[in-house]
Short mmCIF file of C-alpha atoms and ligand atoms in Angstrom, two decimals:
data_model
loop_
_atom_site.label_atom_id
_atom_site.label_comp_id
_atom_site.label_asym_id
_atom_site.label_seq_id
_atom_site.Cartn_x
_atom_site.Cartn_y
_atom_site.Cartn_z
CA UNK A 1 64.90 30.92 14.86
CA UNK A 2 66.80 31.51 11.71
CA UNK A 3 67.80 28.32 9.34
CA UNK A 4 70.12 27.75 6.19
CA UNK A 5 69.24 25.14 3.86
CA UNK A 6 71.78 24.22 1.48
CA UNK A 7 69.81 22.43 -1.65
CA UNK A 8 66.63 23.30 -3.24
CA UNK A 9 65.74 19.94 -4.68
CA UNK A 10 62.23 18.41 -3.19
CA UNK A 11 63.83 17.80 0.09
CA UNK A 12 65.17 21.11 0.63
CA UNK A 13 62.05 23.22 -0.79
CA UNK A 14 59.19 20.69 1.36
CA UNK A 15 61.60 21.60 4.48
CA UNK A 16 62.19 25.03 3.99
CA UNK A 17 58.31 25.70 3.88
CA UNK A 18 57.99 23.48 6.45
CA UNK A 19 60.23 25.58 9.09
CA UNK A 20 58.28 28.65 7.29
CA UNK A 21 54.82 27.34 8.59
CA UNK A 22 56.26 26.91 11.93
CA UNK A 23 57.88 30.43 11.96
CA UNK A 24 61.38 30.27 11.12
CA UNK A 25 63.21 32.41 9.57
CA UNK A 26 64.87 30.02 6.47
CA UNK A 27 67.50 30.61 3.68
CA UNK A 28 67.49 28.72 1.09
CA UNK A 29 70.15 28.49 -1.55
CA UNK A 30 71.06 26.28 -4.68
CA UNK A 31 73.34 26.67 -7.86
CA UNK A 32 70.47 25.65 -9.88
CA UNK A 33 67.74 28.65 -10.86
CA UNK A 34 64.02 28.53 -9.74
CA UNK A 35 63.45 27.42 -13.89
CA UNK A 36 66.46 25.09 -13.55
CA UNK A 37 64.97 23.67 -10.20
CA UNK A 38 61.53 22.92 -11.84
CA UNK A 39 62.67 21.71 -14.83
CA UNK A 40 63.26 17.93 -14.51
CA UNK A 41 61.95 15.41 -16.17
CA UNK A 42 60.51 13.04 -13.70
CA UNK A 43 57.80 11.45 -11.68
CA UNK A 44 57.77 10.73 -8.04
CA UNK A 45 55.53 7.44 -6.29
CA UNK A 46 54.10 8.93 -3.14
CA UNK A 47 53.16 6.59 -0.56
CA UNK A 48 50.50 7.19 2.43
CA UNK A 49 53.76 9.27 5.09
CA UNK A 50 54.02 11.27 2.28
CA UNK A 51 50.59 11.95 1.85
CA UNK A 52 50.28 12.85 5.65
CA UNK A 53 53.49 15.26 5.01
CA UNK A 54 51.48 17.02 2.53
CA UNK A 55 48.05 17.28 4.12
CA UNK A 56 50.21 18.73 7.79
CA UNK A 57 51.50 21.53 5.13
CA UNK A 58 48.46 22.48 3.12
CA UNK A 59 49.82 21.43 0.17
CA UNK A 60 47.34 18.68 -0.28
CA UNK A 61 44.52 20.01 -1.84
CA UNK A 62 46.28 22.06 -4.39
CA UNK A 63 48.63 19.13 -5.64
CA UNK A 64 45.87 16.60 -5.93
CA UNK A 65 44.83 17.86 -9.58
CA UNK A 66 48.37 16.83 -10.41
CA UNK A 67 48.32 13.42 -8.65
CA UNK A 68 47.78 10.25 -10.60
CA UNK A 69 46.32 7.96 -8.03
CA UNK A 70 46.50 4.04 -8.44
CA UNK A 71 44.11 1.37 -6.65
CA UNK A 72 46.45 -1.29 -7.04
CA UNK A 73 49.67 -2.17 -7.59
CA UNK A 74 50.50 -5.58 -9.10
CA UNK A 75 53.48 -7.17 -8.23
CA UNK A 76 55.13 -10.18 -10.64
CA UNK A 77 57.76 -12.45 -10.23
CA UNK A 78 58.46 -13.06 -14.30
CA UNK A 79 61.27 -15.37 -13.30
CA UNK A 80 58.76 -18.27 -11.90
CA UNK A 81 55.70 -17.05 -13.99
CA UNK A 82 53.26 -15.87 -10.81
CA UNK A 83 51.77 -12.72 -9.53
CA UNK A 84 50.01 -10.94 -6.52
CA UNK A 85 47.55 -7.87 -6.02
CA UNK A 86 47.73 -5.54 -3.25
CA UNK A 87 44.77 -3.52 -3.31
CA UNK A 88 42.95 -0.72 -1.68
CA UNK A 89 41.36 -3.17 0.85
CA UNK A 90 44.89 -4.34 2.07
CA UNK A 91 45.71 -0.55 3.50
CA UNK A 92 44.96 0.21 7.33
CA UNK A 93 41.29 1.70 7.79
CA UNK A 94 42.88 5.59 8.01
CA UNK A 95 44.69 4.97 4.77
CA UNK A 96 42.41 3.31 3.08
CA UNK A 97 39.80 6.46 3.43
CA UNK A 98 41.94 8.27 0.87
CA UNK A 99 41.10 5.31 -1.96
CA UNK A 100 44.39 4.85 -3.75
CA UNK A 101 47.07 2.20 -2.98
CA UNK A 102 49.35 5.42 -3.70
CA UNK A 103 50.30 8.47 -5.73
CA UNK A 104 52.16 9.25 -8.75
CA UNK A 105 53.37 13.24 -9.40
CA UNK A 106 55.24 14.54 -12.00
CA UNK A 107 58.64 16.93 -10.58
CA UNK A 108 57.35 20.22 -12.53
CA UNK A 109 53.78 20.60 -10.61
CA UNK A 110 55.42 19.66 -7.37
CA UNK A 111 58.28 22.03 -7.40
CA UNK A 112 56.14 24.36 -9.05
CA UNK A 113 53.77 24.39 -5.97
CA UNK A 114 56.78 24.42 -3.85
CA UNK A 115 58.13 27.46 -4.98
CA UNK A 116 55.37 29.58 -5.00
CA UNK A 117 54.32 28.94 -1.67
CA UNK A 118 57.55 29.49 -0.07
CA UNK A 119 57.53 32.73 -2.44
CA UNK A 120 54.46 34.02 -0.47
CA UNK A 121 56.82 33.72 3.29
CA UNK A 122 58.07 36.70 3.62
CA UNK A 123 60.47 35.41 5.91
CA UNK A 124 62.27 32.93 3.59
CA UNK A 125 65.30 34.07 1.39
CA UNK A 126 66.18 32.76 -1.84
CA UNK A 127 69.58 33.00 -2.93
CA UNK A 128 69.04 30.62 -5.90
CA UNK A 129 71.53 29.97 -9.28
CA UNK A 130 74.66 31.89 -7.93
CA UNK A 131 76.69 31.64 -4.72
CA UNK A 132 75.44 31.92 -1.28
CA UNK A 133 76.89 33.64 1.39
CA UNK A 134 78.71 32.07 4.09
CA UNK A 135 75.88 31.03 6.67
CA UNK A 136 76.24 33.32 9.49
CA UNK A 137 76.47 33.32 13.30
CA UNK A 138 72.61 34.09 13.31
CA UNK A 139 71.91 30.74 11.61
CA UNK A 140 70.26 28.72 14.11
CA UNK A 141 70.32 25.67 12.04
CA UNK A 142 72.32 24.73 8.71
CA UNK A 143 70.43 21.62 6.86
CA UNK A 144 72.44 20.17 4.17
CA UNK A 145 70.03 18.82 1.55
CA UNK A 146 72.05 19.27 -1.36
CA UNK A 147 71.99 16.02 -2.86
CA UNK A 148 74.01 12.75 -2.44
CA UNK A 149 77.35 14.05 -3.19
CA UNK A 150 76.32 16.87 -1.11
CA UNK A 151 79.40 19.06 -0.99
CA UNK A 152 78.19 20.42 2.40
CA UNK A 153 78.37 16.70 3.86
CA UNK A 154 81.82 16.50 2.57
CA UNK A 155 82.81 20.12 4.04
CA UNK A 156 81.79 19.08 7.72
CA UNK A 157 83.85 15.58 7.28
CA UNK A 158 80.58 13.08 7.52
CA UNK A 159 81.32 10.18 5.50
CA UNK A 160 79.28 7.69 4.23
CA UNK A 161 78.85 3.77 3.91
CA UNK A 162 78.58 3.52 0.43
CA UNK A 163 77.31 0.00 -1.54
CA UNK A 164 77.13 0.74 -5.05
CA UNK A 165 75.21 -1.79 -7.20
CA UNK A 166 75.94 -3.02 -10.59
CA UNK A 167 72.70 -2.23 -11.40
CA UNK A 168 71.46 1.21 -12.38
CA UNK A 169 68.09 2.68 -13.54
CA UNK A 170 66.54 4.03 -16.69
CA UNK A 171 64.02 6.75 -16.64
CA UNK A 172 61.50 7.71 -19.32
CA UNK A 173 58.03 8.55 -19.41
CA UNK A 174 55.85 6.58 -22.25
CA UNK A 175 52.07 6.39 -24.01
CA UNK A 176 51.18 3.02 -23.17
CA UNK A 177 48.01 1.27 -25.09
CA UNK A 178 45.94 -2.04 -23.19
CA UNK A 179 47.35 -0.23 -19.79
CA UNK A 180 44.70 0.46 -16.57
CA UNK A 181 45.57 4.08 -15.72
CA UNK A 182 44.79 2.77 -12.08
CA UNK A 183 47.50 -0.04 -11.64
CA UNK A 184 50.87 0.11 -10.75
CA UNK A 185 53.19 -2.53 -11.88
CA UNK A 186 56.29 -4.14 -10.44
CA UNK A 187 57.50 -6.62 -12.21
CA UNK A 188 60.90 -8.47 -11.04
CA UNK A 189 63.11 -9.35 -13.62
CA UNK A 190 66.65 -11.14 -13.34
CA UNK A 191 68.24 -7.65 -14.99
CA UNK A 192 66.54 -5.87 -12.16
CA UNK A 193 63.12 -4.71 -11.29
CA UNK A 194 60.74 -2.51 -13.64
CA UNK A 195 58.18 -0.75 -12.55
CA UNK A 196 55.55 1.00 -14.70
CA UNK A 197 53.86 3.94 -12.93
CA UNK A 198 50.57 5.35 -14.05
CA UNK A 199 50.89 9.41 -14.72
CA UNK A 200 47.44 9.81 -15.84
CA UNK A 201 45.39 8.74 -19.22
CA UNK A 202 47.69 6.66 -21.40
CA UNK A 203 51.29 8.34 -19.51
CA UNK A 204 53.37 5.86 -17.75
CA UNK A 205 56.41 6.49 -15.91
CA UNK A 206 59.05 3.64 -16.23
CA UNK A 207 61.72 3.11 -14.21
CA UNK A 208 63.77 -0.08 -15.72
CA UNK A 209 66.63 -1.33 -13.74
CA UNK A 210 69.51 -3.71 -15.31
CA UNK A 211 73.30 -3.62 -15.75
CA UNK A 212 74.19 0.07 -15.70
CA UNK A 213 75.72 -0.32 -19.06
CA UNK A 214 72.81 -2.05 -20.71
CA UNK A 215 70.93 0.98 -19.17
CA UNK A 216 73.52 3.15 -20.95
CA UNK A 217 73.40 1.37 -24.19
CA UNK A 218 69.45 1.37 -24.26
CA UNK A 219 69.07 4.89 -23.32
CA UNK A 220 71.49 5.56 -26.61
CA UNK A 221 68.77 3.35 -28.62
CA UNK A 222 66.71 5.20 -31.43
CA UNK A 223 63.43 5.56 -30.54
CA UNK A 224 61.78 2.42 -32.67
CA UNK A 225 64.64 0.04 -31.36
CA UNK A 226 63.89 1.43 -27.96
CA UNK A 227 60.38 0.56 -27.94
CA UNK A 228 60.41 -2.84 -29.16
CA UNK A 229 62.56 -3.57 -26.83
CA UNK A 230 60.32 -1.85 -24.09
CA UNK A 231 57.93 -3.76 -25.24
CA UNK A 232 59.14 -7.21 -24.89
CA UNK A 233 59.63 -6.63 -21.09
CA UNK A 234 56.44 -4.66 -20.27
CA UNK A 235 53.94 -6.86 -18.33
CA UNK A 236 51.75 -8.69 -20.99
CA UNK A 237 48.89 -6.56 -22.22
CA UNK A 238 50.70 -3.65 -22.52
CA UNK A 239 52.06 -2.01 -25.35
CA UNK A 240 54.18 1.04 -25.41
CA UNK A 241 53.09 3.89 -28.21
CA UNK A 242 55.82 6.61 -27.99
CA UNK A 243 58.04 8.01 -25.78
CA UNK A 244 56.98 11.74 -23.76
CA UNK A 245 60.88 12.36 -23.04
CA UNK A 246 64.06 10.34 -23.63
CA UNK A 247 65.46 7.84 -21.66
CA UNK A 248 68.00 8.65 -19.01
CA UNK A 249 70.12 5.91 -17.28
CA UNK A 250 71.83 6.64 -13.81
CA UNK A 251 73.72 4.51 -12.00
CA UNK A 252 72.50 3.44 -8.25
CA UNK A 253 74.01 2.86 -4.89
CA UNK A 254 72.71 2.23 -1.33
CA UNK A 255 74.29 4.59 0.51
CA UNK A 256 73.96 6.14 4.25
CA UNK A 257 76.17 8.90 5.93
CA UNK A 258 77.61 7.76 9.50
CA UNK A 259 75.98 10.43 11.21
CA UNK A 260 73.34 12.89 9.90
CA UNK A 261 74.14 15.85 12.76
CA UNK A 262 77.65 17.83 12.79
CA UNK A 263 77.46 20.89 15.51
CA UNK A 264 73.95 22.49 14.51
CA UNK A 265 74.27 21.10 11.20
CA UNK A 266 72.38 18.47 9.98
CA UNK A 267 71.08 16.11 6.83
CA UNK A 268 68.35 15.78 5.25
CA UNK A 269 67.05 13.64 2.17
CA UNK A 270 69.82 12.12 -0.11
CA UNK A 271 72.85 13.83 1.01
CA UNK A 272 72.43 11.10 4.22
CA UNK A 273 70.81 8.32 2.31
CA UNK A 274 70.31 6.70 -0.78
CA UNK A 275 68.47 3.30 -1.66
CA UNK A 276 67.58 0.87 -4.78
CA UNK A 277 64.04 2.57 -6.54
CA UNK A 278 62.56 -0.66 -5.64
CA UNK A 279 59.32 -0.10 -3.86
CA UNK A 280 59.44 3.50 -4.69
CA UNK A 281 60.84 4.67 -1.30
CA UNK A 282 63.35 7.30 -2.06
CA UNK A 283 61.81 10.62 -1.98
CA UNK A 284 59.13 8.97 0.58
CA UNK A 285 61.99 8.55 2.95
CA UNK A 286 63.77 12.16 2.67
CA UNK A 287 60.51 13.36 3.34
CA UNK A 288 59.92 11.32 6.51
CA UNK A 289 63.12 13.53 7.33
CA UNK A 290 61.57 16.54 7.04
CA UNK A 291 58.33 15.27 9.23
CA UNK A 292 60.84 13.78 11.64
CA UNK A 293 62.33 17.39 12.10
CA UNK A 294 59.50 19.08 12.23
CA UNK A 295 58.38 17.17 14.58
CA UNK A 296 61.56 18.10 16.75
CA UNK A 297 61.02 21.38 15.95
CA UNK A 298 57.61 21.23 17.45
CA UNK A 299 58.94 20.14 20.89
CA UNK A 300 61.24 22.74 20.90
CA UNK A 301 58.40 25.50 20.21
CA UNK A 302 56.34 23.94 22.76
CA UNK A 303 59.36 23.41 25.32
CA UNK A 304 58.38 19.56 25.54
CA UNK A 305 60.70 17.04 26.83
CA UNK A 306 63.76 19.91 28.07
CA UNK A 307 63.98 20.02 23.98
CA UNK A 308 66.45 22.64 23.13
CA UNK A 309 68.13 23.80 20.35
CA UNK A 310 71.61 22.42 21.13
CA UNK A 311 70.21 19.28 21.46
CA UNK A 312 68.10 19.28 18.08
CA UNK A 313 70.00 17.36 15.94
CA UNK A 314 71.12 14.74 18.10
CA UNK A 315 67.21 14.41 18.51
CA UNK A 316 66.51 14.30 15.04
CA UNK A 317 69.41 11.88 13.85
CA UNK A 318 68.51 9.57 16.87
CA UNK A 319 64.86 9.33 15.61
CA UNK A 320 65.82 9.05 12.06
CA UNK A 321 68.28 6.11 11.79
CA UNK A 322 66.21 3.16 12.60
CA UNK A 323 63.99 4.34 9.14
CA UNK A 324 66.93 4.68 7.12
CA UNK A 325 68.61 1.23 8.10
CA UNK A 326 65.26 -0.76 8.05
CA UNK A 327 64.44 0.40 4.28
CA UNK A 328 68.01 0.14 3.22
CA UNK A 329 68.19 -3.25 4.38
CA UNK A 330 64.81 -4.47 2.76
CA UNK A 331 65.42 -2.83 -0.64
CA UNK A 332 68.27 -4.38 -0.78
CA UNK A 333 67.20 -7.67 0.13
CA UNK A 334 64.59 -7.76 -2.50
CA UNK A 335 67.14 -6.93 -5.45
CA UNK A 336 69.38 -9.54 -3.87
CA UNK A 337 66.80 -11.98 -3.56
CA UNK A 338 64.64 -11.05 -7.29
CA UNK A 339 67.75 -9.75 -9.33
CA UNK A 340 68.94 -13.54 -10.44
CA UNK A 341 68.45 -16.85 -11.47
CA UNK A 342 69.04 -18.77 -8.75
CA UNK A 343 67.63 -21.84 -8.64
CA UNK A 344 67.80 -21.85 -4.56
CA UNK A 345 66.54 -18.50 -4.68
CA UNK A 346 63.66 -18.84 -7.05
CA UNK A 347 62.86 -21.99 -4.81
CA UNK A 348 62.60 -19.64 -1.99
CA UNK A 349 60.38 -17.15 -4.03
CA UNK A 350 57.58 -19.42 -4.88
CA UNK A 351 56.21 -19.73 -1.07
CA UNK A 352 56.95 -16.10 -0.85
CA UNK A 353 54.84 -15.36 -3.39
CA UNK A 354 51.72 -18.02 -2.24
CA UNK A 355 52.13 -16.61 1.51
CA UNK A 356 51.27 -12.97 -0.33
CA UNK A 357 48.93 -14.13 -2.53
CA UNK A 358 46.90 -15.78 0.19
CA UNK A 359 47.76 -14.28 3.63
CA UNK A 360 46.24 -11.40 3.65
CA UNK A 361 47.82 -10.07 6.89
CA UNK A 362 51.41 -10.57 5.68
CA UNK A 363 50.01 -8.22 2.54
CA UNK A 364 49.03 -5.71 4.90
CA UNK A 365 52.17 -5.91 7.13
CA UNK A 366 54.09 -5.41 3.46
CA UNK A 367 52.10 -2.89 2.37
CA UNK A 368 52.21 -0.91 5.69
CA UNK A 369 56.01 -1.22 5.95
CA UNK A 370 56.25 0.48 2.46
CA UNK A 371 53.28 2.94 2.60
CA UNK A 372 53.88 4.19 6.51
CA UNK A 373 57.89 3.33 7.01
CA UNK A 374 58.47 0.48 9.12
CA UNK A 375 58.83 1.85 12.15
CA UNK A 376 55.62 2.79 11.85
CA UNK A 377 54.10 -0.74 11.39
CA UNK A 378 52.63 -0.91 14.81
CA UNK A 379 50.60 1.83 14.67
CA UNK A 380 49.17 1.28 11.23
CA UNK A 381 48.92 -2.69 11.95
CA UNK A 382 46.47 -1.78 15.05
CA UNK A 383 44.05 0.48 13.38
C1 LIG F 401 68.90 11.00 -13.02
C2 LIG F 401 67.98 10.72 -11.88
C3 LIG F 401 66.67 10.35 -12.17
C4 LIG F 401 65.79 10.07 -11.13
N1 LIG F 401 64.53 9.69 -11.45
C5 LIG F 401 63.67 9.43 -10.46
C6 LIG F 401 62.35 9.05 -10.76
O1 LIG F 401 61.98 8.94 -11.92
N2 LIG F 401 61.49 8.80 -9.73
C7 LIG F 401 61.89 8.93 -8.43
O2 LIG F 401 61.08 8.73 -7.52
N3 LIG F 401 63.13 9.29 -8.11
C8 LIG F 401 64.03 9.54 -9.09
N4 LIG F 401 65.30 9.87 -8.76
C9 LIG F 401 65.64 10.05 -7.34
C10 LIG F 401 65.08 11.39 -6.86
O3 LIG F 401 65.45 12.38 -7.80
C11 LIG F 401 65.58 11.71 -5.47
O4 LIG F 401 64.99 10.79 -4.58
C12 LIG F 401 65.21 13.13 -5.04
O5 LIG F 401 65.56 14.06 -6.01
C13 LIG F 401 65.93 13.46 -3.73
O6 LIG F 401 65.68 14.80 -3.43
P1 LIG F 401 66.74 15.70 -2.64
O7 LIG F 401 66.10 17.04 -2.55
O8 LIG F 401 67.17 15.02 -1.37
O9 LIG F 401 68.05 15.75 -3.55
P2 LIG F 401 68.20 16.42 -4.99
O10 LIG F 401 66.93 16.34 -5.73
O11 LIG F 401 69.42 15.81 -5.58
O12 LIG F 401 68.46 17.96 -4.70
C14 LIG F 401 69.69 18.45 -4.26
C15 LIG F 401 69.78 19.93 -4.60
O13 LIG F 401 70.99 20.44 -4.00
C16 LIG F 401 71.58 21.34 -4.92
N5 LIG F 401 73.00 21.52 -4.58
C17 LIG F 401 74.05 20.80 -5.00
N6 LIG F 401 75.19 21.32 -4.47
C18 LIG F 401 74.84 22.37 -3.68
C19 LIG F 401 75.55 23.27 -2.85
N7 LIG F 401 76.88 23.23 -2.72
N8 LIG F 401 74.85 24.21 -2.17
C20 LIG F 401 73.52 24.27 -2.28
N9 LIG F 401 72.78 23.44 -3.05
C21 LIG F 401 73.44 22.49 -3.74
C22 LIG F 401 71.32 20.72 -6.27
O14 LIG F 401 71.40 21.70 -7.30
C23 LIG F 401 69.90 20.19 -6.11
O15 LIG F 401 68.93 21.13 -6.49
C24 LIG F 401 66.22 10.15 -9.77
C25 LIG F 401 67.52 10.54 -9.48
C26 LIG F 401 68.40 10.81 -10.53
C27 LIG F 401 69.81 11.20 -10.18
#
């Protein structure tokens, strides 16, 4: 079986090595350069499906040098002045054997990684930084995974329901003093949520949502400015030192294509979804696309359930959309529900925040829905 991927990002390189493992044939092309591809500066939360993703590729054990791992993530409501802890304890049993809540990675190490392991198939082609070639008759399979204004989407008509929020993000990575390099922070604010990430030692990830144009104008800030006013929205106790790269602001949108299959052509990560960084699911859910394919492609290898090839995408897309609308809907709801002053709202926050503060089933049924995907919440709920 031969496959095209169009897009090298983390979506298109996890896939591509994915369909390598189970012997396919793969192209994979990008405008950007191998350097260009592993050059960003950014760091990805990795919940438990991802993990699983990793470990099924034998990636695992050579990425967890690179892994910041954090045993709890605190979650505050600054709005009516309370706070919650979900811990290791709160996980399912099969999670909780791998002692973090979840993962942080940095983009170099992981595309890094990537790259060199598809570099060792001998039946993968690059065609990286230039054009590609028309895919071919011979192509199986075409995977657009080039990104959410993925040109390819466009070129096979798909369109997409689009929700673009005034909010947008700001990036940076920062030395924080006072911080536990073990906690993960999410703190809602009526601007937008921030969360602070732990990278390792005293290197914090932040990712600061508010009006995109405040994200603009602070990303413009000189440094000094731009810490203090860092710091007077970091949870108390922690105190930012200096800045590891410069802020970038980009805007966000919840977005979902209206089918992910066209012919034998089909999408994968952002090019058919995009959701608020809330919760940290984005790149967790483009890679529950490439384990949902896989998967596919596993029944077709092993001829189970009449599985053929025509009928691989349809498969795919049908198993994929229940994922995509459940996490779409619930970030969402949060930054509907946290984003604001409200007095109705915050009314409604209060027991929200006792029932996960003292429930400790509704903390697992939270935690599972975010770590294992939602539609996996039966499964992890009965272990
Ligand atoms: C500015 C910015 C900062 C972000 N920061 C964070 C962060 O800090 N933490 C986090 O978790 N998430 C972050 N995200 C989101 C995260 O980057 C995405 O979830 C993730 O990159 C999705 O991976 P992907 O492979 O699906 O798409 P992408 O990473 O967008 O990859 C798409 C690839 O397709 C290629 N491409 C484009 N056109 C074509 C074409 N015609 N043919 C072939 N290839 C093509 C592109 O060059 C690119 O390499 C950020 C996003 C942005 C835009």
């Amino acid at each position: 079986m031969q496959a095209k991927i169009f897009g090298a990002g983390p979506s298109g390189s996890m896939l591509a090595l994915a369909l390598a493992q189970a012997g396919w044939g793969v192209t994979l092309c990008d405008p950007l350069t191998a350097d260009q591809l592993r050059e960003r500066s950014r760091a990805y939360a990795l919940t438990h499906s991802s993990r699983r993703l990793l470990q099924s590729l034998d990636l695992w054990t050579s990425l967890l040098s690179h892994l910041a791992p954090f045993k709890t993530l605190r979650l505050e409501d600054h709005e009516i002045n309370r706070h919650t802890w979900f811990e290791i304890s709160d996980l399912s049993i099969a999670n909780q054997a791998h002692q973090a809540v979840g993962w942080i990675v940095d983009h170099r190490p992981l595309m890094e990684l990537l790259l060199e392991r598809l570099e060792s198939f001998p039946s993968v082609i690059f065609q990286l930084g230039g054009e590609s070639d028309q895919p071919h008759q011979s192509h199986d399979l075409l995977i657009a995974s080039d990104g959410p204004g993925s040109p390819t989407r466009n070129e096979w008509g798909i369109k997409v329901w689009k929700h673009p929020y005034r909010q947008g993000c700001l990036t940076v990575k920062v030395l924080l003093r006072g911080a536990d390099p073990f906690v993960a922070h999410e703190l809602f604010r009526a601007e937008g949520p921030l969360a602070v990430l732990p990278m390792g030692g005293e290197q914090f990830q932040v990712v600061w949502s508010a009006p995109f144009w405040r994200c603009q104008e602070r990303a413009a800030l000189p440094t000094a400015t731009f810490l203090d006013r860092l710091a007077a929205v970091l949870p108390s106790g922690l105190e930012p030192d200096a800045l590891v790269d410069s802020p970038a602001a980009f805007p966000l949108e919840l977005s979902l294509a209206q089918r992910l299959q066209h012919g034998r052509g089909l999408l994968v990560g952002e090019s058919g979804h995009r959701c608020h960084p809330v919760g940290g699911q984005g790149l967790n859910l483009c890679w529950r696309d490439v384990s949902a394919l896989l998967t596919v492609v596993e029944r077709l290898k092993e001829r189970r359930g009449r599985m053929t090839l025509e009928k691989l995408p349809r498969c795919y897309a049908r198993q994929r959309w229940l994922d995509l609308v459940l996490v779409g809907l619930a970030t969402d709801l949060i930054v509907r529900l946290y984003s604001n002053r409200n007095l109705l709202l915050k009314s409604l926050r209060l027991p929200l925040m006792a029932l996960i503060d003292n429930q400790r089933w509704f903390r697992r049924l939270l935690l599972a829905s975010m770590t294992d995907g939602p539609t996996r919440l039966f499964g992890s709920l009965s272990e």
